[in-house]
């Protein structure tokens, strides 16, 4: 479930899921909707796949993504979208040698 | 079907059978009243609907076999939601309503869920035929 929360914590990934709610889409078609580089989008797709929220199917030279969300995950997505849920990385203090 | 999915299905079926058998037996031996056994069976039925409906949109068919993948996906999502809401309704009715009202309410909710699923299946079949 941790993977699901992590996947839903990012607005870009939530937008990807919302687009896939309408219909299965090709990776390029999805990437064109966002002002980020393709490697960044690939990383987002990997996180969503790891969480089991989407599934990729190869069709010739293209990859087709589609939704693979349970009803609970679907409800969590709607909730996260409504409250603007975002998990920010914890800032860790750098320990400087000799400081202690 | 993966072994994990099969294992979950067998476990759920086992729980339903055990509760359905143990609850009336407990009532017969005076360990619980008749209401308890009826309510327990309704709760487990509601849980079955909820668990099955929740997992339904996760079961995917190969895209190549579908004329209209968007419609197929939408049907699975809607059916899943209908089953989950019906299941929660049945469980809620079993736990909160008086038994006289709980039984017809639970039956009505399950009938609505099954009817809505049948309507969606017919619609899906038509869309698939149109896409083929």
PDB file of C-alpha atoms in Angstrom:
ATOM      1  CA  UNK A   1       0.000   0.000   0.000  1.00  0.00           C
ATOM      2  CA  UNK A   2       3.014   2.299   0.557  1.00  0.00           C
ATOM      3  CA  UNK A   3       3.745   2.208  -3.160  1.00  0.00           C
ATOM      4  CA  UNK A   4       0.167   3.312  -3.867  1.00  0.00           C
ATOM      5  CA  UNK A   5       0.408   6.296  -1.502  1.00  0.00           C
ATOM      6  CA  UNK A   6       3.762   7.247  -2.994  1.00  0.00           C
ATOM      7  CA  UNK A   7       2.356   7.018  -6.524  1.00  0.00           C
ATOM      8  CA  UNK A   8      -0.698   9.114  -5.657  1.00  0.00           C
ATOM      9  CA  UNK A   9       1.304  11.785  -3.865  1.00  0.00           C
ATOM     10  CA  UNK A  10       2.543  13.382  -7.085  1.00  0.00           C
ATOM     11  CA  UNK A  11       0.228  15.682  -9.133  1.00  0.00           C
ATOM     12  CA  UNK A  12       1.727  14.567 -12.473  1.00  0.00           C
ATOM     13  CA  UNK A  13       1.118  10.913 -11.714  1.00  0.00           C
ATOM     14  CA  UNK A  14      -2.420  11.694 -10.580  1.00  0.00           C
ATOM     15  CA  UNK A  15      -3.037  13.533 -13.859  1.00  0.00           C
ATOM     16  CA  UNK A  16      -1.718  10.490 -15.774  1.00  0.00           C
ATOM     17  CA  UNK A  17      -4.197   8.285 -13.922  1.00  0.00           C
ATOM     18  CA  UNK A  18      -7.021  10.712 -14.652  1.00  0.00           C
ATOM     19  CA  UNK A  19      -6.175  10.668 -18.362  1.00  0.00           C
ATOM     20  CA  UNK A  20      -6.063   6.873 -18.334  1.00  0.00           C
ATOM     21  CA  UNK A  21      -9.491   6.797 -16.702  1.00  0.00           C
ATOM     22  CA  UNK A  22     -10.901   7.972 -20.022  1.00  0.00           C
ATOM     23  CA  UNK A  23      -9.183   5.358 -22.196  1.00  0.00           C
ATOM     24  CA  UNK A  24      -5.927   3.409 -22.613  1.00  0.00           C
ATOM     25  CA  UNK A  25      -3.254   5.664 -24.149  1.00  0.00           C
ATOM     26  CA  UNK A  26       0.147   5.362 -25.820  1.00  0.00           C
ATOM     27  CA  UNK A  27       3.214   6.493 -23.875  1.00  0.00           C
ATOM     28  CA  UNK A  28       4.010   9.287 -26.355  1.00  0.00           C
ATOM     29  CA  UNK A  29       0.425  10.509 -26.346  1.00  0.00           C
ATOM     30  CA  UNK A  30       0.524  10.699 -22.545  1.00  0.00           C
ATOM     31  CA  UNK A  31       3.953  12.347 -22.423  1.00  0.00           C
ATOM     32  CA  UNK A  32       2.792  15.076 -24.822  1.00  0.00           C
ATOM     33  CA  UNK A  33       0.278  16.252 -22.215  1.00  0.00           C
ATOM     34  CA  UNK A  34       3.016  17.254 -19.762  1.00  0.00           C
ATOM     35  CA  UNK A  35       5.779  19.873 -19.939  1.00  0.00           C
ATOM     36  CA  UNK A  36       8.419  17.434 -18.729  1.00  0.00           C
ATOM     37  CA  UNK A  37      11.075  15.357 -20.464  1.00  0.00           C
ATOM     38  CA  UNK A  38      10.378  11.818 -21.670  1.00  0.00           C
ATOM     39  CA  UNK A  39      12.816  10.215 -19.192  1.00  0.00           C
ATOM     40  CA  UNK A  40      10.963  11.992 -16.354  1.00  0.00           C
ATOM     41  CA  UNK A  41       7.663  10.667 -17.683  1.00  0.00           C
ATOM     42  CA  UNK A  42       9.162   7.182 -17.943  1.00  0.00           C
ATOM     43  CA  UNK A  43      10.139   7.439 -14.277  1.00  0.00           C
ATOM     44  CA  UNK A  44       6.555   8.421 -13.388  1.00  0.00           C
ATOM     45  CA  UNK A  45       5.204   5.475 -15.409  1.00  0.00           C
ATOM     46  CA  UNK A  46       7.634   3.160 -13.586  1.00  0.00           C
ATOM     47  CA  UNK A  47       6.383   4.359 -10.179  1.00  0.00           C
ATOM     48  CA  UNK A  48       2.758   3.834 -11.259  1.00  0.00           C
ATOM     49  CA  UNK A  49       3.563   0.378 -12.587  1.00  0.00           C
ATOM     50  CA  UNK A  50       5.421  -0.549  -9.409  1.00  0.00           C
ATOM     51  CA  UNK A  51       2.332   0.446  -7.416  1.00  0.00           C
ATOM     52  CA  UNK A  52       0.194  -1.749  -9.689  1.00  0.00           C
ATOM     53  CA  UNK A  53      -1.991   1.178 -10.745  1.00  0.00           C
ATOM     54  CA  UNK A  54      -1.288   0.935 -14.466  1.00  0.00           C
ATOM     55  CA  UNK A  55      -0.283  -1.798 -16.866  1.00  0.00           C
ATOM     56  CA  UNK A  56       1.822  -1.510 -20.003  1.00  0.00           C
ATOM     57  CA  UNK A  57       1.150  -3.534 -23.110  1.00  0.00           C
ATOM     58  CA  UNK A  58       3.535  -3.495 -26.059  1.00  0.00           C
ATOM     59  CA  UNK A  59       1.871  -2.940 -29.383  1.00  0.00           C
ATOM     60  CA  UNK A  60       4.498  -3.018 -32.139  1.00  0.00           C
ATOM     61  CA  UNK A  61       6.970  -0.244 -31.379  1.00  0.00           C
ATOM     62  CA  UNK A  62       4.693   1.638 -29.031  1.00  0.00           C
ATOM     63  CA  UNK A  63       3.742   0.997 -25.420  1.00  0.00           C
ATOM     64  CA  UNK A  64       0.093   1.237 -24.519  1.00  0.00           C
ATOM     65  CA  UNK A  65      -0.727   2.118 -20.913  1.00  0.00           C
ATOM     66  CA  UNK A  66      -4.022   1.380 -19.229  1.00  0.00           C
ATOM     67  CA  UNK A  67      -5.542   1.690 -15.810  1.00  0.00           C
ATOM     68  CA  UNK A  68      -5.329  -1.203 -13.353  1.00  0.00           C
ATOM     69  CA  UNK A  69      -6.887   0.318 -10.237  1.00  0.00           C
ATOM     70  CA  UNK A  70      -9.152  -1.291  -7.702  1.00  0.00           C
ATOM     71  CA  UNK A  71     -12.219   0.614  -6.501  1.00  0.00           C
ATOM     72  CA  UNK A  72     -10.414   1.516  -3.268  1.00  0.00           C
ATOM     73  CA  UNK A  73      -7.432   2.899  -5.213  1.00  0.00           C
ATOM     74  CA  UNK A  74      -9.827   4.781  -7.485  1.00  0.00           C
ATOM     75  CA  UNK A  75     -11.491   6.346  -4.445  1.00  0.00           C
ATOM     76  CA  UNK A  76      -8.067   7.214  -2.998  1.00  0.00           C
ATOM     77  CA  UNK A  77      -7.127   8.938  -6.257  1.00  0.00           C
ATOM     78  CA  UNK A  78     -10.301  11.055  -6.147  1.00  0.00           C
ATOM     79  CA  UNK A  79      -9.636  11.895  -2.494  1.00  0.00           C
ATOM     80  CA  UNK A  80      -5.994  12.807  -3.180  1.00  0.00           C
ATOM     81  CA  UNK A  81      -7.054  14.961  -6.116  1.00  0.00           C
ATOM     82  CA  UNK A  82      -9.703  16.749  -4.047  1.00  0.00           C
ATOM     83  CA  UNK A  83      -7.460  17.598  -1.118  1.00  0.00           C
ATOM     84  CA  UNK A  84      -4.351  18.213  -3.254  1.00  0.00           C
ATOM     85  CA  UNK A  85      -2.466  15.548  -1.396  1.00  0.00           C
ATOM     86  CA  UNK A  86       1.300  15.915  -1.774  1.00  0.00           C
ATOM     87  CA  UNK A  87       4.126  14.204   0.040  1.00  0.00           C
ATOM     88  CA  UNK A  88       7.257  16.297   0.126  1.00  0.00           C
ATOM     89  CA  UNK A  89      10.649  14.677   0.690  1.00  0.00           C
ATOM     90  CA  UNK A  90      11.973  15.078   4.205  1.00  0.00           C
ATOM     91  CA  UNK A  91      14.840  17.525   4.354  1.00  0.00           C
ATOM     92  CA  UNK A  92      17.708  15.947   6.217  1.00  0.00           C
ATOM     93  CA  UNK A  93      20.345  18.004   7.931  1.00  0.00           C
ATOM     94  CA  UNK A  94      23.783  17.398   6.580  1.00  0.00           C
ATOM     95  CA  UNK A  95      26.112  16.291   9.302  1.00  0.00           C
ATOM     96  CA  UNK A  96      29.376  18.093   8.907  1.00  0.00           C
ATOM     97  CA  UNK A  97      32.431  16.277  10.129  1.00  0.00           C
ATOM     98  CA  UNK A  98      33.796  17.870  13.275  1.00  0.00           C
ATOM     99  CA  UNK A  99      30.536  19.692  14.023  1.00  0.00           C
ATOM    100  CA  UNK A 100      29.549  17.292  16.779  1.00  0.00           C
TER     101      UNK A 100
ATOM    102  CA  UNK B   1      -5.364 -16.514 -12.987  1.00  0.00           C
ATOM    103  CA  UNK B   2      -2.446 -16.297 -10.578  1.00  0.00           C
ATOM    104  CA  UNK B   3      -2.154 -18.597  -7.596  1.00  0.00           C
ATOM    105  CA  UNK B   4      -2.519 -15.593  -5.233  1.00  0.00           C
ATOM    106  CA  UNK B   5      -5.892 -14.654  -6.749  1.00  0.00           C
ATOM    107  CA  UNK B   6      -7.006 -18.284  -6.630  1.00  0.00           C
ATOM    108  CA  UNK B   7      -5.859 -18.548  -3.005  1.00  0.00           C
ATOM    109  CA  UNK B   8      -7.818 -15.428  -2.031  1.00  0.00           C
ATOM    110  CA  UNK B   9     -10.951 -16.737  -3.780  1.00  0.00           C
ATOM    111  CA  UNK B  10     -10.693 -20.114  -1.997  1.00  0.00           C
ATOM    112  CA  UNK B  11     -10.115 -18.367   1.349  1.00  0.00           C
ATOM    113  CA  UNK B  12     -13.138 -16.120   0.853  1.00  0.00           C
ATOM    114  CA  UNK B  13     -15.314 -19.071  -0.197  1.00  0.00           C
ATOM    115  CA  UNK B  14     -14.126 -20.945   2.909  1.00  0.00           C
ATOM    116  CA  UNK B  15     -15.002 -18.012   5.188  1.00  0.00           C
ATOM    117  CA  UNK B  16     -18.491 -17.745   3.624  1.00  0.00           C
ATOM    118  CA  UNK B  17     -19.091 -21.490   4.090  1.00  0.00           C
ATOM    119  CA  UNK B  18     -17.798 -21.534   7.669  1.00  0.00           C
ATOM    120  CA  UNK B  19     -19.851 -18.500   8.727  1.00  0.00           C
ATOM    121  CA  UNK B  20     -22.973 -19.831   6.965  1.00  0.00           C
ATOM    122  CA  UNK B  21     -22.604 -23.183   8.779  1.00  0.00           C
ATOM    123  CA  UNK B  22     -21.369 -22.008  12.176  1.00  0.00           C
ATOM    124  CA  UNK B  23     -23.847 -19.137  12.671  1.00  0.00           C
ATOM    125  CA  UNK B  24     -27.041 -21.293  12.491  1.00  0.00           C
ATOM    126  CA  UNK B  25     -25.325 -24.009  14.578  1.00  0.00           C
ATOM    127  CA  UNK B  26     -24.420 -21.447  17.237  1.00  0.00           C
ATOM    128  CA  UNK B  27     -28.050 -20.301  17.227  1.00  0.00           C
ATOM    129  CA  UNK B  28     -29.301 -23.915  17.477  1.00  0.00           C
ATOM    130  CA  UNK B  29     -27.077 -24.603  20.493  1.00  0.00           C
ATOM    131  CA  UNK B  30     -28.144 -21.395  22.182  1.00  0.00           C
ATOM    132  CA  UNK B  31     -24.719 -19.763  21.861  1.00  0.00           C
ATOM    133  CA  UNK B  32     -26.184 -16.927  19.805  1.00  0.00           C
ATOM    134  CA  UNK B  33     -29.681 -15.774  18.990  1.00  0.00           C
ATOM    135  CA  UNK B  34     -31.356 -16.272  15.609  1.00  0.00           C
ATOM    136  CA  UNK B  35     -30.854 -12.629  14.690  1.00  0.00           C
ATOM    137  CA  UNK B  36     -27.093 -13.023  15.041  1.00  0.00           C
ATOM    138  CA  UNK B  37     -26.948 -15.902  12.571  1.00  0.00           C
ATOM    139  CA  UNK B  38     -29.067 -14.045   9.986  1.00  0.00           C
ATOM    140  CA  UNK B  39     -27.028 -10.886  10.383  1.00  0.00           C
ATOM    141  CA  UNK B  40     -23.714 -12.762  10.180  1.00  0.00           C
ATOM    142  CA  UNK B  41     -24.711 -14.347   6.864  1.00  0.00           C
ATOM    143  CA  UNK B  42     -25.779 -10.927   5.509  1.00  0.00           C
ATOM    144  CA  UNK B  43     -22.531  -9.295   6.648  1.00  0.00           C
ATOM    145  CA  UNK B  44     -20.435 -11.986   4.982  1.00  0.00           C
ATOM    146  CA  UNK B  45     -22.501 -11.705   1.785  1.00  0.00           C
ATOM    147  CA  UNK B  46     -21.964  -7.934   1.799  1.00  0.00           C
ATOM    148  CA  UNK B  47     -18.246  -8.455   2.369  1.00  0.00           C
ATOM    149  CA  UNK B  48     -18.138 -10.867  -0.580  1.00  0.00           C
ATOM    150  CA  UNK B  49     -19.768  -8.251  -2.849  1.00  0.00           C
ATOM    151  CA  UNK B  50     -17.394  -5.542  -1.598  1.00  0.00           C
ATOM    152  CA  UNK B  51     -14.193  -7.568  -1.971  1.00  0.00           C
ATOM    153  CA  UNK B  52     -15.166  -8.927  -5.396  1.00  0.00           C
ATOM    154  CA  UNK B  53     -16.265  -5.497  -6.661  1.00  0.00           C
ATOM    155  CA  UNK B  54     -13.081  -3.875  -5.389  1.00  0.00           C
ATOM    156  CA  UNK B  55     -10.899  -6.311  -7.337  1.00  0.00           C
ATOM    157  CA  UNK B  56     -13.036  -6.316 -10.483  1.00  0.00           C
ATOM    158  CA  UNK B  57     -11.428  -3.316 -12.296  1.00  0.00           C
ATOM    159  CA  UNK B  58      -7.982  -4.856 -11.716  1.00  0.00           C
ATOM    160  CA  UNK B  59      -8.814  -7.910 -13.818  1.00  0.00           C
ATOM    161  CA  UNK B  60      -7.746  -7.012 -17.327  1.00  0.00           C
ATOM    162  CA  UNK B  61      -8.353  -8.698 -20.651  1.00  0.00           C
ATOM    163  CA  UNK B  62      -5.806  -8.369 -23.489  1.00  0.00           C
ATOM    164  CA  UNK B  63      -6.366  -5.109 -25.389  1.00  0.00           C
ATOM    165  CA  UNK B  64      -6.065  -6.789 -28.767  1.00  0.00           C
ATOM    166  CA  UNK B  65      -9.264  -8.768 -28.195  1.00  0.00           C
ATOM    167  CA  UNK B  66     -11.461  -5.715 -27.583  1.00  0.00           C
ATOM    168  CA  UNK B  67     -13.156  -3.589 -30.199  1.00  0.00           C
ATOM    169  CA  UNK B  68     -13.567  -0.727 -27.745  1.00  0.00           C
ATOM    170  CA  UNK B  69     -11.028  -0.803 -24.882  1.00  0.00           C
ATOM    171  CA  UNK B  70     -12.265   2.499 -23.407  1.00  0.00           C
ATOM    172  CA  UNK B  71     -15.815   1.164 -23.074  1.00  0.00           C
ATOM    173  CA  UNK B  72     -14.546  -2.121 -21.652  1.00  0.00           C
ATOM    174  CA  UNK B  73     -12.515  -0.263 -19.022  1.00  0.00           C
ATOM    175  CA  UNK B  74     -15.447   2.014 -18.143  1.00  0.00           C
ATOM    176  CA  UNK B  75     -17.792  -0.975 -17.763  1.00  0.00           C
ATOM    177  CA  UNK B  76     -15.373  -2.737 -15.400  1.00  0.00           C
ATOM    178  CA  UNK B  77     -14.921   0.403 -13.308  1.00  0.00           C
ATOM    179  CA  UNK B  78     -18.646   1.102 -13.038  1.00  0.00           C
ATOM    180  CA  UNK B  79     -19.453  -2.543 -12.266  1.00  0.00           C
ATOM    181  CA  UNK B  80     -16.764  -2.563  -9.568  1.00  0.00           C
ATOM    182  CA  UNK B  81     -18.201   0.571  -7.958  1.00  0.00           C
ATOM    183  CA  UNK B  82     -21.762  -0.817  -8.102  1.00  0.00           C
ATOM    184  CA  UNK B  83     -20.688  -4.057  -6.402  1.00  0.00           C
ATOM    185  CA  UNK B  84     -18.672  -2.256  -3.723  1.00  0.00           C
ATOM    186  CA  UNK B  85     -21.517   0.145  -2.920  1.00  0.00           C
ATOM    187  CA  UNK B  86     -24.072  -2.700  -2.926  1.00  0.00           C
ATOM    188  CA  UNK B  87     -21.827  -4.744  -0.636  1.00  0.00           C
ATOM    189  CA  UNK B  88     -21.304  -1.857   1.770  1.00  0.00           C
ATOM    190  CA  UNK B  89     -25.046  -1.201   1.712  1.00  0.00           C
ATOM    191  CA  UNK B  90     -25.829  -4.846   2.519  1.00  0.00           C
ATOM    192  CA  UNK B  91     -23.279  -4.887   5.350  1.00  0.00           C
ATOM    193  CA  UNK B  92     -24.564  -1.569   6.675  1.00  0.00           C
ATOM    194  CA  UNK B  93     -28.181  -2.759   6.519  1.00  0.00           C
ATOM    195  CA  UNK B  94     -27.271  -5.991   8.342  1.00  0.00           C
ATOM    196  CA  UNK B  95     -25.481  -4.106  11.112  1.00  0.00           C
ATOM    197  CA  UNK B  96     -27.694  -1.060  11.542  1.00  0.00           C
ATOM    198  CA  UNK B  97     -31.291  -1.830  10.541  1.00  0.00           C
ATOM    199  CA  UNK B  98     -33.823  -3.932  12.460  1.00  0.00           C
ATOM    200  CA  UNK B  99     -33.845  -7.476  11.023  1.00  0.00           C
ATOM    201  CA  UNK B 100     -37.354  -7.077   9.553  1.00  0.00           C
ATOM    202  CA  UNK B 101     -36.156  -4.171   7.417  1.00  0.00           C
ATOM    203  CA  UNK B 102     -32.543  -5.355   6.982  1.00  0.00           C
ATOM    204  CA  UNK B 103     -33.414  -8.506   5.010  1.00  0.00           C
ATOM    205  CA  UNK B 104     -35.562  -6.835   2.320  1.00  0.00           C
ATOM    206  CA  UNK B 105     -33.142  -3.889   2.120  1.00  0.00           C
ATOM    207  CA  UNK B 106     -30.154  -6.217   1.658  1.00  0.00           C
ATOM    208  CA  UNK B 107     -32.024  -8.266  -0.945  1.00  0.00           C
ATOM    209  CA  UNK B 108     -33.058  -5.115  -2.833  1.00  0.00           C
ATOM    210  CA  UNK B 109     -29.474  -3.778  -2.820  1.00  0.00           C
ATOM    211  CA  UNK B 110     -28.075  -7.063  -4.123  1.00  0.00           C
ATOM    212  CA  UNK B 111     -30.789  -7.268  -6.791  1.00  0.00           C
ATOM    213  CA  UNK B 112     -30.009  -3.693  -7.912  1.00  0.00           C
ATOM    214  CA  UNK B 113     -26.286  -4.551  -8.084  1.00  0.00           C
ATOM    215  CA  UNK B 114     -26.848  -7.706 -10.110  1.00  0.00           C
ATOM    216  CA  UNK B 115     -29.373  -5.999 -12.417  1.00  0.00           C
ATOM    217  CA  UNK B 116     -27.024  -3.050 -13.060  1.00  0.00           C
ATOM    218  CA  UNK B 117     -24.206  -5.504 -13.830  1.00  0.00           C
ATOM    219  CA  UNK B 118     -26.394  -7.381 -16.322  1.00  0.00           C
ATOM    220  CA  UNK B 119     -27.358  -4.114 -18.049  1.00  0.00           C
ATOM    221  CA  UNK B 120     -23.675  -3.142 -18.307  1.00  0.00           C
ATOM    222  CA  UNK B 121     -22.752  -6.581 -19.670  1.00  0.00           C
ATOM    223  CA  UNK B 122     -25.385  -6.304 -22.409  1.00  0.00           C
ATOM    224  CA  UNK B 123     -24.171  -2.788 -23.259  1.00  0.00           C
ATOM    225  CA  UNK B 124     -20.573  -4.013 -23.315  1.00  0.00           C
ATOM    226  CA  UNK B 125     -21.467  -6.878 -25.632  1.00  0.00           C
ATOM    227  CA  UNK B 126     -23.158  -4.459 -28.037  1.00  0.00           C
ATOM    228  CA  UNK B 127     -20.168  -2.104 -28.004  1.00  0.00           C
ATOM    229  CA  UNK B 128     -17.818  -5.021 -28.677  1.00  0.00           C
ATOM    230  CA  UNK B 129     -19.954  -6.151 -31.621  1.00  0.00           C
ATOM    231  CA  UNK B 130     -19.969  -2.593 -32.996  1.00  0.00           C
ATOM    232  CA  UNK B 131     -16.165  -2.357 -32.647  1.00  0.00           C
ATOM    233  CA  UNK B 132     -15.484  -5.753 -34.276  1.00  0.00           C
TER     234      UNK B 132
END
